[in-house]
mmCIF file of N, CA and C in Angstrom:
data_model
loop_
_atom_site.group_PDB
_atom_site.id
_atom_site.type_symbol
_atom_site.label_atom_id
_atom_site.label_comp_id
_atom_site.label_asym_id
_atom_site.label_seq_id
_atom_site.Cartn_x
_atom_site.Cartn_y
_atom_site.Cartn_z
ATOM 1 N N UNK A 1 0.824 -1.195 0.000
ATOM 2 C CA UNK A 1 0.000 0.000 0.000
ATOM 3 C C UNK A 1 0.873 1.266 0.000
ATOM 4 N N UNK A 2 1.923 1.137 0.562
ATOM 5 C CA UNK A 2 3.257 2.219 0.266
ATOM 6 C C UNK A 2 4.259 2.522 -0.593
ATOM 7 N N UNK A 3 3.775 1.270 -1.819
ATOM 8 C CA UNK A 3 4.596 1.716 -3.116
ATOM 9 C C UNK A 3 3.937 2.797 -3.796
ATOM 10 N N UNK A 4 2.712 2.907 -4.205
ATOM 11 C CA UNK A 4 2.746 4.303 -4.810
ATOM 12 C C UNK A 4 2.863 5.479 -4.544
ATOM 13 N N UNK A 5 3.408 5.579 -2.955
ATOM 14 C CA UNK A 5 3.486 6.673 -2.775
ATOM 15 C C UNK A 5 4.976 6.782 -2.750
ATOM 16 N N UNK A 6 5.854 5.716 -2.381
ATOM 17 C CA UNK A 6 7.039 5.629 -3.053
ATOM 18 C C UNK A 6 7.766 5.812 -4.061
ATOM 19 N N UNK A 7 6.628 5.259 -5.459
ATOM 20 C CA UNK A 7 6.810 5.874 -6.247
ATOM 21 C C UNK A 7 6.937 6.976 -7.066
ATOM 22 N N UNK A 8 5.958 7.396 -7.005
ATOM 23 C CA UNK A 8 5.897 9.086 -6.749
ATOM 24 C C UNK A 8 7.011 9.938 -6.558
ATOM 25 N N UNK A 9 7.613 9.322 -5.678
ATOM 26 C CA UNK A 9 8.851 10.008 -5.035
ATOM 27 C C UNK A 9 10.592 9.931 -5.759
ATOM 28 N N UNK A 10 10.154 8.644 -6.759
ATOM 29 C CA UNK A 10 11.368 8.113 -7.667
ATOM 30 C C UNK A 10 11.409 9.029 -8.640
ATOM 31 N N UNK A 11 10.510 10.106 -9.287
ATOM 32 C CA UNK A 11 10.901 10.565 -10.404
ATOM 33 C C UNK A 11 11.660 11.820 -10.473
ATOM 34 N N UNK A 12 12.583 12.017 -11.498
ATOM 35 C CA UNK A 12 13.505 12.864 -11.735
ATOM 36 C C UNK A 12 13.164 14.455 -11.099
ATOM 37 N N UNK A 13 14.166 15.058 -10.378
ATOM 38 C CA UNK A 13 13.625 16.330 -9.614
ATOM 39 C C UNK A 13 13.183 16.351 -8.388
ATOM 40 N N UNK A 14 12.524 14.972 -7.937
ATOM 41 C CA UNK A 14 12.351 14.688 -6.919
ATOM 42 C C UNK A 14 13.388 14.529 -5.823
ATOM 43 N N UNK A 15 13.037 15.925 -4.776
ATOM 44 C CA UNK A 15 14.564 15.625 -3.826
ATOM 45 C C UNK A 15 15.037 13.920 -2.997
ATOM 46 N N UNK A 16 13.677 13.461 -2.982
ATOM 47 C CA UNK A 16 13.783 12.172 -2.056
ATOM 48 C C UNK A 16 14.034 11.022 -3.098
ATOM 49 N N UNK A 17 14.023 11.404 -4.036
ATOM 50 C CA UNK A 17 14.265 10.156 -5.380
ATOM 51 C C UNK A 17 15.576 9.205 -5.134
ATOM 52 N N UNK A 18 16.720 9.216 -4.719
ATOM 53 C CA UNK A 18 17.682 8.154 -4.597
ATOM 54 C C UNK A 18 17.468 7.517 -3.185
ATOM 55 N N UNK A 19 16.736 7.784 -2.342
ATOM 56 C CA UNK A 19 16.165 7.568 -1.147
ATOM 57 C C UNK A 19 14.983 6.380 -1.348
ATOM 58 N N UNK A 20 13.997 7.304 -2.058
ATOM 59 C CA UNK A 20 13.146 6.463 -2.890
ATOM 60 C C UNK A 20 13.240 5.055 -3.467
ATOM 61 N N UNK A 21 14.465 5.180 -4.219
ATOM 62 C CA UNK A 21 14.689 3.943 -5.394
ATOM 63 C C UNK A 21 14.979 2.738 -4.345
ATOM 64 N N UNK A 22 15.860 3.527 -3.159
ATOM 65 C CA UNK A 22 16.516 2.356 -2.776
ATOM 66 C C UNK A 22 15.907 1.631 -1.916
ATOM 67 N N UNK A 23 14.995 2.499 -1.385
ATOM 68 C CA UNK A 23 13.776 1.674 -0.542
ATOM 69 C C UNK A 23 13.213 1.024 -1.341
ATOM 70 N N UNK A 24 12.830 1.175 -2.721
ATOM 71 C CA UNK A 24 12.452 0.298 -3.649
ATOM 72 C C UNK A 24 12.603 -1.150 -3.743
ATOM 73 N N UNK A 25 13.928 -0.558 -4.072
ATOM 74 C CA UNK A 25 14.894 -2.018 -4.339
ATOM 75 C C UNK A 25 14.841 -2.653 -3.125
ATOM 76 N N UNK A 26 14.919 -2.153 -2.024
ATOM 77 C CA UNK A 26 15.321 -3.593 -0.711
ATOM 78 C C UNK A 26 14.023 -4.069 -0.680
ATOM 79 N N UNK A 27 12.721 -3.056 -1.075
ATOM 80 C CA UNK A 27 11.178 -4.075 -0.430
ATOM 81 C C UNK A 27 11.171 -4.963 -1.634
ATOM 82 N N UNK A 28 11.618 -5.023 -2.803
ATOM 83 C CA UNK A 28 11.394 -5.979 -3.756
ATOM 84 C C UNK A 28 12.534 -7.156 -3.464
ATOM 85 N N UNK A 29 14.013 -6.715 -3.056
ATOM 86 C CA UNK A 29 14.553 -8.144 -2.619
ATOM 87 C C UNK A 29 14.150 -8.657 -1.456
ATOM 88 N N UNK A 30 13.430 -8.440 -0.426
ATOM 89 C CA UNK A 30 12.575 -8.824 0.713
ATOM 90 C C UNK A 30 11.833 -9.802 0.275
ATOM 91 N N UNK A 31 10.944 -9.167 -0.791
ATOM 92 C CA UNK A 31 9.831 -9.933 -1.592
ATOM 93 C C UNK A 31 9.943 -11.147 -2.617
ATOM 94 N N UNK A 32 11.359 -10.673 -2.397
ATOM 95 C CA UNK A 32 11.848 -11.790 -3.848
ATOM 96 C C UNK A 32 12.079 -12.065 -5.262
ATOM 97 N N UNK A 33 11.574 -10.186 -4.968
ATOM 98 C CA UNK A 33 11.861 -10.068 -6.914
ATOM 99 C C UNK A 33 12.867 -9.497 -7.076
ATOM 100 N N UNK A 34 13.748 -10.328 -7.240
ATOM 101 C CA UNK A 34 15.539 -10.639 -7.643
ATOM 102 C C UNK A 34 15.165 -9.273 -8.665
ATOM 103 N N UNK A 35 14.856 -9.577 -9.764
ATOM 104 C CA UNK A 35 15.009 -8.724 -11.287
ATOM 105 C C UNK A 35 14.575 -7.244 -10.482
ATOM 106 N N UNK A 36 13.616 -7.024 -10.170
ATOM 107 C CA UNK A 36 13.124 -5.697 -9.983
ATOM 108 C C UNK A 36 14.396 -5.402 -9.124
ATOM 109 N N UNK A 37 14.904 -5.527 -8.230
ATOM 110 C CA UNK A 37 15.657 -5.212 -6.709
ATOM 111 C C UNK A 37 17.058 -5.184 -7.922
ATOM 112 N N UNK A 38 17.172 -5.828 -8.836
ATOM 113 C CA UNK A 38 18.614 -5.496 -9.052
ATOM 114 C C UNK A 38 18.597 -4.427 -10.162
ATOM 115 N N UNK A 39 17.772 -4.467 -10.922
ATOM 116 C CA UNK A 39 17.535 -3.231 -11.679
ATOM 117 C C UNK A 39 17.331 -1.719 -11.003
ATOM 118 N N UNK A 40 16.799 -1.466 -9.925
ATOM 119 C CA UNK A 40 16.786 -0.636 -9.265
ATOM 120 C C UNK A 40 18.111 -0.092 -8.519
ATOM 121 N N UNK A 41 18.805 -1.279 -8.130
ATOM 122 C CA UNK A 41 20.191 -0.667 -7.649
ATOM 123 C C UNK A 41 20.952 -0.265 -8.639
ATOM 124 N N UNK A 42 21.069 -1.292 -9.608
ATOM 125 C CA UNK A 42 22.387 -1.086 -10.908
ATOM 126 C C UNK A 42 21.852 0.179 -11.043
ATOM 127 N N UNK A 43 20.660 0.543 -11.489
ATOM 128 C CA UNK A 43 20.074 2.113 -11.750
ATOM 129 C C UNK A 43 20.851 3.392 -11.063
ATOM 130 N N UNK A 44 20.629 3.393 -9.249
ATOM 131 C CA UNK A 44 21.452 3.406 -8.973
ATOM 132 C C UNK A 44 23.055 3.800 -8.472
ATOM 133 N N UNK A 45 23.472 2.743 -8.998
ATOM 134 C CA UNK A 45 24.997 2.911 -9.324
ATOM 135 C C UNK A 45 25.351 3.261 -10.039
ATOM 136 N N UNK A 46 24.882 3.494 -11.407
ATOM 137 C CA UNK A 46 25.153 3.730 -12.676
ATOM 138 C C UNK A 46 24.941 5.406 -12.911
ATOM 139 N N UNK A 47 24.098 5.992 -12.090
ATOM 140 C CA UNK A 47 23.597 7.283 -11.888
ATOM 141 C C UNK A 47 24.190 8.279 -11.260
ATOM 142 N N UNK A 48 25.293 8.996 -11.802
ATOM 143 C CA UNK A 48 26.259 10.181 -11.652
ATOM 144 C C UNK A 48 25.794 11.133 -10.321
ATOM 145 N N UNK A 49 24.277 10.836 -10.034
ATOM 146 C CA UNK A 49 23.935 12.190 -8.987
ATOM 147 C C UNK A 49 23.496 11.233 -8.031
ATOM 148 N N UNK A 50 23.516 10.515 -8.077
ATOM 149 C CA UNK A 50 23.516 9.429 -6.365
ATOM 150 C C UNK A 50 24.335 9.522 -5.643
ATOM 151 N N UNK A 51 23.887 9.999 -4.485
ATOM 152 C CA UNK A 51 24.914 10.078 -3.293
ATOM 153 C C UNK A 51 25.484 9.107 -2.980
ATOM 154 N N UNK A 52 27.013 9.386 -2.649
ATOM 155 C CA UNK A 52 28.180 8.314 -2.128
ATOM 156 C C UNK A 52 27.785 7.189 -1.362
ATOM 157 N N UNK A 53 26.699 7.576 -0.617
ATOM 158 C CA UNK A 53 26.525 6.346 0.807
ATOM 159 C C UNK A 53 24.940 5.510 -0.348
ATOM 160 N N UNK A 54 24.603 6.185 -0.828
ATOM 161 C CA UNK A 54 23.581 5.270 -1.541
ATOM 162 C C UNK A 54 24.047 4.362 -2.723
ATOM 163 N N UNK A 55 24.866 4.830 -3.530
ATOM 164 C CA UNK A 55 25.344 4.030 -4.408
ATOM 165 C C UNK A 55 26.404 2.948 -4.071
ATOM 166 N N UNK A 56 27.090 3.217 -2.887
ATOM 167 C CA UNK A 56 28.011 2.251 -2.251
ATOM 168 C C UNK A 56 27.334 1.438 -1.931
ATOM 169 N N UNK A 57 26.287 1.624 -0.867
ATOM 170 C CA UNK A 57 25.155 0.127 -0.393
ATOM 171 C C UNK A 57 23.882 -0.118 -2.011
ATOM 172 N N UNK A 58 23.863 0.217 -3.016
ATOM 173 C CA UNK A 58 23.376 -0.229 -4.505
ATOM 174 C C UNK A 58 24.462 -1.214 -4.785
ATOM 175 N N UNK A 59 25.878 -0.710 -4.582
ATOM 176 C CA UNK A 59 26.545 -1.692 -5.150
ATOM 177 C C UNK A 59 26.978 -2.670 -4.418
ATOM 178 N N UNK A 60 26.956 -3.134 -2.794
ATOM 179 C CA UNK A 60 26.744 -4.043 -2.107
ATOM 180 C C UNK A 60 25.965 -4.822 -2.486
ATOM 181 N N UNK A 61 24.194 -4.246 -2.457
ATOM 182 C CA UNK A 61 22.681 -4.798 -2.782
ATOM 183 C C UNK A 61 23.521 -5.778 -4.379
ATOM 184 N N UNK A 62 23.909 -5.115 -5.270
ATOM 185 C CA UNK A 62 24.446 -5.923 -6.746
ATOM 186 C C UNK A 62 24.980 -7.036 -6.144
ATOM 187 N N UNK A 63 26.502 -6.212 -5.418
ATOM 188 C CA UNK A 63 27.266 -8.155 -5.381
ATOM 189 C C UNK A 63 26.295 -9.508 -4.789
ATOM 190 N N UNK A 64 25.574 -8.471 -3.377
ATOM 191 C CA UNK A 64 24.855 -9.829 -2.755
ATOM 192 C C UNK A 64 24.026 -10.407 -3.622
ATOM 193 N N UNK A 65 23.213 -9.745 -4.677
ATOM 194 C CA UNK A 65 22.304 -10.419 -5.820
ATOM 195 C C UNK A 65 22.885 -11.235 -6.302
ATOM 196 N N UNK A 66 24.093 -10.688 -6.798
ATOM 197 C CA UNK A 66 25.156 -11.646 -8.034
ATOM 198 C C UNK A 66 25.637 -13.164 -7.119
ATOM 199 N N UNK A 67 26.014 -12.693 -6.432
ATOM 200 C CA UNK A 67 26.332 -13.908 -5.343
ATOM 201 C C UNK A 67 24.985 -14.941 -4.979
ATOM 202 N N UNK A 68 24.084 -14.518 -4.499
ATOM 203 C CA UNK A 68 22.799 -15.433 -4.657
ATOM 204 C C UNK A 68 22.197 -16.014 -5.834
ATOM 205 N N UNK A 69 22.379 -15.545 -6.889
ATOM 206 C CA UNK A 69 21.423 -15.605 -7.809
ATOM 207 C C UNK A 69 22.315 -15.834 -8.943
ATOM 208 N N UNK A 70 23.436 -15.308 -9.292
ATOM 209 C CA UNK A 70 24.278 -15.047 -10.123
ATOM 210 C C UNK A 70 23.828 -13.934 -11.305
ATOM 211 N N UNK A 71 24.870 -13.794 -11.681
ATOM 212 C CA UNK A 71 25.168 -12.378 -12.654
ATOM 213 C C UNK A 71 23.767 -12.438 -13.605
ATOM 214 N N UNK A 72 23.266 -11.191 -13.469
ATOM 215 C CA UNK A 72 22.307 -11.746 -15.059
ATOM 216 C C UNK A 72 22.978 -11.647 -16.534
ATOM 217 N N UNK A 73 23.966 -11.650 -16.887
ATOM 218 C CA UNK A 73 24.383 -11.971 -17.978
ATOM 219 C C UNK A 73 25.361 -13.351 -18.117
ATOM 220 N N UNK A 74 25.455 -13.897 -16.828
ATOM 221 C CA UNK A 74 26.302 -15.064 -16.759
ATOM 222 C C UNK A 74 25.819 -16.015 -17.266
ATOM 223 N N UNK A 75 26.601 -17.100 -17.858
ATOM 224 C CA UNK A 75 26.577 -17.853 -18.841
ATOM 225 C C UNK A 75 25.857 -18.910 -17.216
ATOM 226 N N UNK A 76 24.831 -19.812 -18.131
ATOM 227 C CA UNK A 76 24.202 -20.787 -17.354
ATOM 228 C C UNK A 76 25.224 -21.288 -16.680
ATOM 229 N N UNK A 77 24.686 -21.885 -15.350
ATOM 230 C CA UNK A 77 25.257 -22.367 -14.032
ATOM 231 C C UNK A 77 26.074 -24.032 -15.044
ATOM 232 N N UNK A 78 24.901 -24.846 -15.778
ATOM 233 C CA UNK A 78 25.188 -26.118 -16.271
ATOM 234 C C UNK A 78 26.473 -25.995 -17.693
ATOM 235 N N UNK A 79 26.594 -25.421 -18.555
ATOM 236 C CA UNK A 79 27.538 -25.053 -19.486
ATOM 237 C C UNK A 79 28.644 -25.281 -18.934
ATOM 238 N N UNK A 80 29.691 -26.059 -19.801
ATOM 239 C CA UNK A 80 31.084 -26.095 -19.463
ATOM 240 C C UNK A 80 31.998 -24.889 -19.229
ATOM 241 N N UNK A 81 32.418 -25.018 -18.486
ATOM 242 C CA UNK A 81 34.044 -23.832 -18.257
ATOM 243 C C UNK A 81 34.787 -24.156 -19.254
ATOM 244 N N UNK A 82 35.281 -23.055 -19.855
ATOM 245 C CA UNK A 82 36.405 -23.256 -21.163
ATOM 246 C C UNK A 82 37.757 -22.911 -20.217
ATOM 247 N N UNK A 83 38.097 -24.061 -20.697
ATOM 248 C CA UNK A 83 39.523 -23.579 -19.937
ATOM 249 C C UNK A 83 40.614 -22.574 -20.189
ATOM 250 N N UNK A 84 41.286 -22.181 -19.204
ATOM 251 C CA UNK A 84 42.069 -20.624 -19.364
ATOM 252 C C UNK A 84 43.485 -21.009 -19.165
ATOM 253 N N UNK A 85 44.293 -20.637 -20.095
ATOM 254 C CA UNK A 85 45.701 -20.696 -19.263
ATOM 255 C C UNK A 85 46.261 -19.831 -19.381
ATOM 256 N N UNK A 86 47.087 -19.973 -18.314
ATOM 257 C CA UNK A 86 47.591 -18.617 -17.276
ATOM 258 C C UNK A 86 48.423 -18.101 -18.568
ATOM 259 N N UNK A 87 49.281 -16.753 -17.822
ATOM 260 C CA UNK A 87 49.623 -15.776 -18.999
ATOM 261 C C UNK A 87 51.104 -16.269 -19.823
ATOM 262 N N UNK A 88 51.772 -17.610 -18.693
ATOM 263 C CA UNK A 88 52.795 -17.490 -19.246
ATOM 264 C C UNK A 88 52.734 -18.770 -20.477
ATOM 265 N N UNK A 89 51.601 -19.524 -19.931
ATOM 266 C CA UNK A 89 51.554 -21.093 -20.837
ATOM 267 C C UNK A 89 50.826 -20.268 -22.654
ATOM 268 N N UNK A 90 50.015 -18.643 -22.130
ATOM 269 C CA UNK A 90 49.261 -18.422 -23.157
ATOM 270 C C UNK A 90 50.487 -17.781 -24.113
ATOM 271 N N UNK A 91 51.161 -16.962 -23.422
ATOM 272 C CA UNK A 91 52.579 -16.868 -24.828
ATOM 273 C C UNK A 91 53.466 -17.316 -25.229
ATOM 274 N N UNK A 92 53.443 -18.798 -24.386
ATOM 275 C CA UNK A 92 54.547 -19.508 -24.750
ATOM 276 C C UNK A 92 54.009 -20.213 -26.418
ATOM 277 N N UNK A 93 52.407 -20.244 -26.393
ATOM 278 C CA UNK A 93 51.772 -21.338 -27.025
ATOM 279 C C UNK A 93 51.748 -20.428 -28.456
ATOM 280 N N UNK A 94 52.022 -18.843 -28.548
ATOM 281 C CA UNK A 94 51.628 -17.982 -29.641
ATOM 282 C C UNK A 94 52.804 -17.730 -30.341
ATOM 283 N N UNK A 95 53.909 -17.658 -29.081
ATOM 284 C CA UNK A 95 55.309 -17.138 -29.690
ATOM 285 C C UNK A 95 56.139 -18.425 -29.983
ATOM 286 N N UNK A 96 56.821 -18.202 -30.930
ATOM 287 C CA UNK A 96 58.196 -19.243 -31.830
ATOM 288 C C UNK A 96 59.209 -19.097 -30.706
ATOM 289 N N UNK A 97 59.700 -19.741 -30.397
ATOM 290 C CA UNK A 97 60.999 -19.935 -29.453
ATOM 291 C C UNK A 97 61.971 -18.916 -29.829
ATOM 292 N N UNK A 98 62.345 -18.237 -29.111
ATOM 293 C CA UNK A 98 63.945 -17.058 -29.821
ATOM 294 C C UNK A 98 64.591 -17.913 -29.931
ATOM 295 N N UNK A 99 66.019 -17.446 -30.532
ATOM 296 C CA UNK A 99 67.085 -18.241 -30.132
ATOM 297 C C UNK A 99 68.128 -17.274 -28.872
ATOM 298 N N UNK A 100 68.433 -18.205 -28.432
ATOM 299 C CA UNK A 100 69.269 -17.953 -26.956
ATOM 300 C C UNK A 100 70.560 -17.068 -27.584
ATOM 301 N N UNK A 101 70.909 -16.270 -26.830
ATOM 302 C CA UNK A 101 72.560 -15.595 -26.752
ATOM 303 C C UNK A 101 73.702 -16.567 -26.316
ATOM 304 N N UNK A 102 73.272 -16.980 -25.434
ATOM 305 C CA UNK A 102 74.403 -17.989 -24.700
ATOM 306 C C UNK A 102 75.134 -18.609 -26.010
ATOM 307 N N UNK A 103 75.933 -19.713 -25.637
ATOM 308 C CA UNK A 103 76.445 -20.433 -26.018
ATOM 309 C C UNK A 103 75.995 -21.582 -26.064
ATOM 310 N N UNK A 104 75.736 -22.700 -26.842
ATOM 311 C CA UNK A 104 75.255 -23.908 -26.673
ATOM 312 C C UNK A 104 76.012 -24.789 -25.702
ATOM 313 N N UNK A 105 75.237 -25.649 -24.633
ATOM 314 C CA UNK A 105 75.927 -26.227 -23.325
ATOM 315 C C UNK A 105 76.839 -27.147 -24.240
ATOM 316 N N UNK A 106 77.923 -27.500 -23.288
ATOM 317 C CA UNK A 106 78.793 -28.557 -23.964
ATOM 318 C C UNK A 106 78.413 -29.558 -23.690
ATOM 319 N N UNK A 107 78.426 -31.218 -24.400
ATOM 320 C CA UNK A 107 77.339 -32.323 -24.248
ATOM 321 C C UNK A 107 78.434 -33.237 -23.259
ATOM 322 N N UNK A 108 77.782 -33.514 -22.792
ATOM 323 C CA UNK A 108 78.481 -34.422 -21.418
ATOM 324 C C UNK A 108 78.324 -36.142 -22.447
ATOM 325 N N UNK A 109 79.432 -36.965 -21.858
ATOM 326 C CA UNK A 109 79.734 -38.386 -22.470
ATOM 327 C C UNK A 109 78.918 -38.712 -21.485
ATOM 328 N N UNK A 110 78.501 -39.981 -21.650
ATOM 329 C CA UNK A 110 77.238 -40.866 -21.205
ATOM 330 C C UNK A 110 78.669 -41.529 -19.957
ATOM 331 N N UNK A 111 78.202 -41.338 -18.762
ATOM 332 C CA UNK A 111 78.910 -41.731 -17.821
ATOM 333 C C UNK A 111 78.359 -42.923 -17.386
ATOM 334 N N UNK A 112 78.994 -44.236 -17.189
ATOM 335 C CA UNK A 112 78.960 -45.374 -16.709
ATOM 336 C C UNK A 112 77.623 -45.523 -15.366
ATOM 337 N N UNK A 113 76.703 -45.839 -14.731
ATOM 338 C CA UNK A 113 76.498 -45.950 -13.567
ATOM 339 C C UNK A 113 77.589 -46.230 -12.542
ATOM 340 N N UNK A 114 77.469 -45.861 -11.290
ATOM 341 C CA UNK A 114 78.376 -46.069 -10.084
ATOM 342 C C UNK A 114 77.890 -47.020 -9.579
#
């Protein structure tokens, strides 16, 4: 019964509007609507005239979403992981071997076992 008057209060010009949104957003993740509650924060965060202490706890409200629920652009939970290799296996695999400065080692004679 207190969202429309909440609402009301979200639109542009409105001094209580980032106040507004964010009460928004927590009664909808209360409620359970993941989508609404995270759209409202990213909103937000993303929004140049949101005060410091509101957009810092928007972007808390995000990670804890992302963390429960996962990213909404993340690739399904079931899909394989493509595997990654690290930075040094990835240029070893692109670049041709230099050739060395040194000197080539001198070859040792095949020594008997002791």
């Amino acid at each position: 019964d207190r969202l429309p008057r909440a609402e009301r209060l979200t639109t542009d010009g409105e001094p209580l509007r980032y106040g507004a949104r964010e009460a928004i957003g927590l009664a909808a993740w209360k409620a359970g609507d993941v989508d609404t509650a995270r759209s409202f924060f990213t909103e937000l965060q993303e929004d140049f005239g949101t005060p410091a202490g509101i957009k810092r706890r928007a972007g808390l409200m995000v990670e804890l979403i992302e963390a429960e629920h996962g990213a909404k652009d993340a690739p399904a939970a079931n899909a394989p992981a493509k595997p990654v290799a690290d930075d040094a296996e990835a240029s070893e695999a692109q670049s041709p071997p230099q050739p060395s400065d040194a000197p080539p080692a001198a070859a040792k004679p095949n020594q008997p076992p002791a």
